[in-house]
PDB file of C-alpha atoms in Angstrom:
ATOM      1  CA  LYS A  22       0.000   0.000   0.000  1.00  0.00           C
ATOM      2  CA  LEU A  23       1.065   3.577  -0.606  1.00  0.00           C
ATOM      3  CA  THR A  24       1.130   5.704   2.560  1.00  0.00           C
ATOM      4  CA  PHE A  25       1.315   9.497   2.624  1.00  0.00           C
ATOM      5  CA  LEU A  26       3.063  11.070   5.613  1.00  0.00           C
ATOM      6  CA  VAL A  27       3.231  14.656   6.838  1.00  0.00           C
ATOM      7  CA  ASP A  28       5.982  15.209   9.411  1.00  0.00           C
ATOM      8  CA  ASN A  29       6.206  11.405   9.778  1.00  0.00           C
ATOM      9  CA  VAL A  30       2.511  11.168  10.688  1.00  0.00           C
ATOM     10  CA  PRO A  31       0.445   8.908   8.369  1.00  0.00           C
ATOM     11  CA  LYS A  32      -2.331  10.916   6.719  1.00  0.00           C
ATOM     12  CA  LYS A  33      -3.603   8.706   3.880  1.00  0.00           C
ATOM     13  CA  ALA A  34      -3.091   5.158   2.617  1.00  0.00           C
ATOM     14  CA  VAL A  35      -3.930   3.916  -0.885  1.00  0.00           C
ATOM     15  CA  ASP A  36      -4.247   0.244  -1.770  1.00  0.00           C
ATOM     16  CA  PRO A  37      -3.553  -0.410  -5.478  1.00  0.00           C
ATOM     17  CA  GLY A  38      -5.923  -3.383  -5.544  1.00  0.00           C
ATOM     18  CA  THR A  39      -5.196  -6.781  -7.052  1.00  0.00           C
ATOM     19  CA  GLY A  40      -4.168  -5.454 -10.473  1.00  0.00           C
ATOM     20  CA  GLY A  41      -1.927  -2.633  -9.282  1.00  0.00           C
ATOM     21  CA  PHE A  42      -2.051   1.021 -10.271  1.00  0.00           C
ATOM     22  CA  TRP A  43      -1.792   0.575 -14.065  1.00  0.00           C
ATOM     23  CA  PRO A  44      -5.347  -0.763 -14.692  1.00  0.00           C
ATOM     24  CA  ASN A  45      -6.760   2.097 -12.589  1.00  0.00           C
ATOM     25  CA  ALA A  46      -4.984   4.789 -14.623  1.00  0.00           C
ATOM     26  CA  TRP A  47      -6.691   6.830 -17.339  1.00  0.00           C
ATOM     27  CA  PHE A  48      -4.438   5.457 -20.061  1.00  0.00           C
ATOM     28  CA  ASP A  49      -5.635   3.627 -23.139  1.00  0.00           C
ATOM     29  CA  LYS A  50      -6.107   0.028 -22.021  1.00  0.00           C
ATOM     30  CA  SER A  51      -4.469  -1.211 -25.240  1.00  0.00           C
ATOM     31  CA  ASP A  52      -1.166   0.374 -24.130  1.00  0.00           C
ATOM     32  CA  PRO A  53       1.182  -2.137 -22.499  1.00  0.00           C
ATOM     33  CA  ASN A  54       2.001  -1.676 -18.829  1.00  0.00           C
ATOM     34  CA  PRO A  55       5.423   0.055 -18.746  1.00  0.00           C
ATOM     35  CA  TRP A  56       6.155  -1.584 -15.387  1.00  0.00           C
ATOM     36  CA  ARG A  57       5.279  -5.135 -16.452  1.00  0.00           C
ATOM     37  CA  TYR A  58       8.888  -6.248 -15.859  1.00  0.00           C
ATOM     38  CA  SER A  59       9.209  -4.500 -12.491  1.00  0.00           C
ATOM     39  CA  LYS A  60      10.002  -6.623  -9.446  1.00  0.00           C
ATOM     40  CA  ASN A  61       6.856  -5.359  -7.730  1.00  0.00           C
ATOM     41  CA  GLN A  62       4.489  -4.575 -10.602  1.00  0.00           C
ATOM     42  CA  LYS A  63       1.486  -4.128  -8.302  1.00  0.00           C
ATOM     43  CA  ILE A  64       2.895  -1.026  -6.568  1.00  0.00           C
ATOM     44  CA  ALA A  65       5.125   0.261  -9.440  1.00  0.00           C
ATOM     45  CA  PRO A  66       6.215   2.994 -10.085  1.00  0.00           C
ATOM     46  CA  PHE A  67       6.009   3.679  -6.369  1.00  0.00           C
ATOM     47  CA  ASP A  68       8.099   0.640  -5.425  1.00  0.00           C
ATOM     48  CA  GLN A  69      11.081   2.914  -4.738  1.00  0.00           C
ATOM     49  CA  LYS A  70      11.481   5.868  -2.381  1.00  0.00           C
ATOM     50  CA  PHE A  71      10.713   9.223  -3.914  1.00  0.00           C
ATOM     51  CA  TYR A  72       9.939  12.728  -2.783  1.00  0.00           C
ATOM     52  CA  LEU A  73       6.951  14.734  -3.872  1.00  0.00           C
ATOM     53  CA  ILE A  74       7.731  18.410  -4.361  1.00  0.00           C
ATOM     54  CA  LEU A  75       4.843  20.852  -4.091  1.00  0.00           C
ATOM     55  CA  ASN A  76       5.218  24.323  -5.519  1.00  0.00           C
ATOM     56  CA  LEU A  77       3.162  27.495  -5.391  1.00  0.00           C
ATOM     57  CA  ALA A  78       3.826  30.164  -7.972  1.00  0.00           C
ATOM     58  CA  ALA A  79       2.194  33.451  -8.882  1.00  0.00           C
ATOM     59  CA  GLY A  80       2.951  35.775 -11.703  1.00  0.00           C
ATOM     60  CA  GLY A  81       1.653  37.739 -14.607  1.00  0.00           C
ATOM     61  CA  MET A  82       1.428  41.284 -15.839  1.00  0.00           C
ATOM     62  CA  ASN A  83      -1.572  43.023 -14.280  1.00  0.00           C
ATOM     63  CA  ASN A  84      -0.124  46.562 -14.208  1.00  0.00           C
ATOM     64  CA  TYR A  85      -0.350  46.566 -10.404  1.00  0.00           C
ATOM     65  CA  PHE A  86       3.343  47.369 -10.085  1.00  0.00           C
ATOM     66  CA  PRO A  87       5.293  49.679 -12.363  1.00  0.00           C
ATOM     67  CA  ASP A  88       8.437  48.325 -14.014  1.00  0.00           C
TER      68      ASP A  88
END
């Protein structure tokens, strides 16, 4: 299962089900599973540690501030 932590406190857990994440994706079902040769196909591509980076950005030219 995939567990989301905030400051090492579990907040959400997702079970990929019996078929893994690929069948639940919004991809064309005729496309082959790119992780079919993975050691742990059910949880792939999340079978390795990774970090999720969240970003907030604002911008634009609204003439609020002169150049």
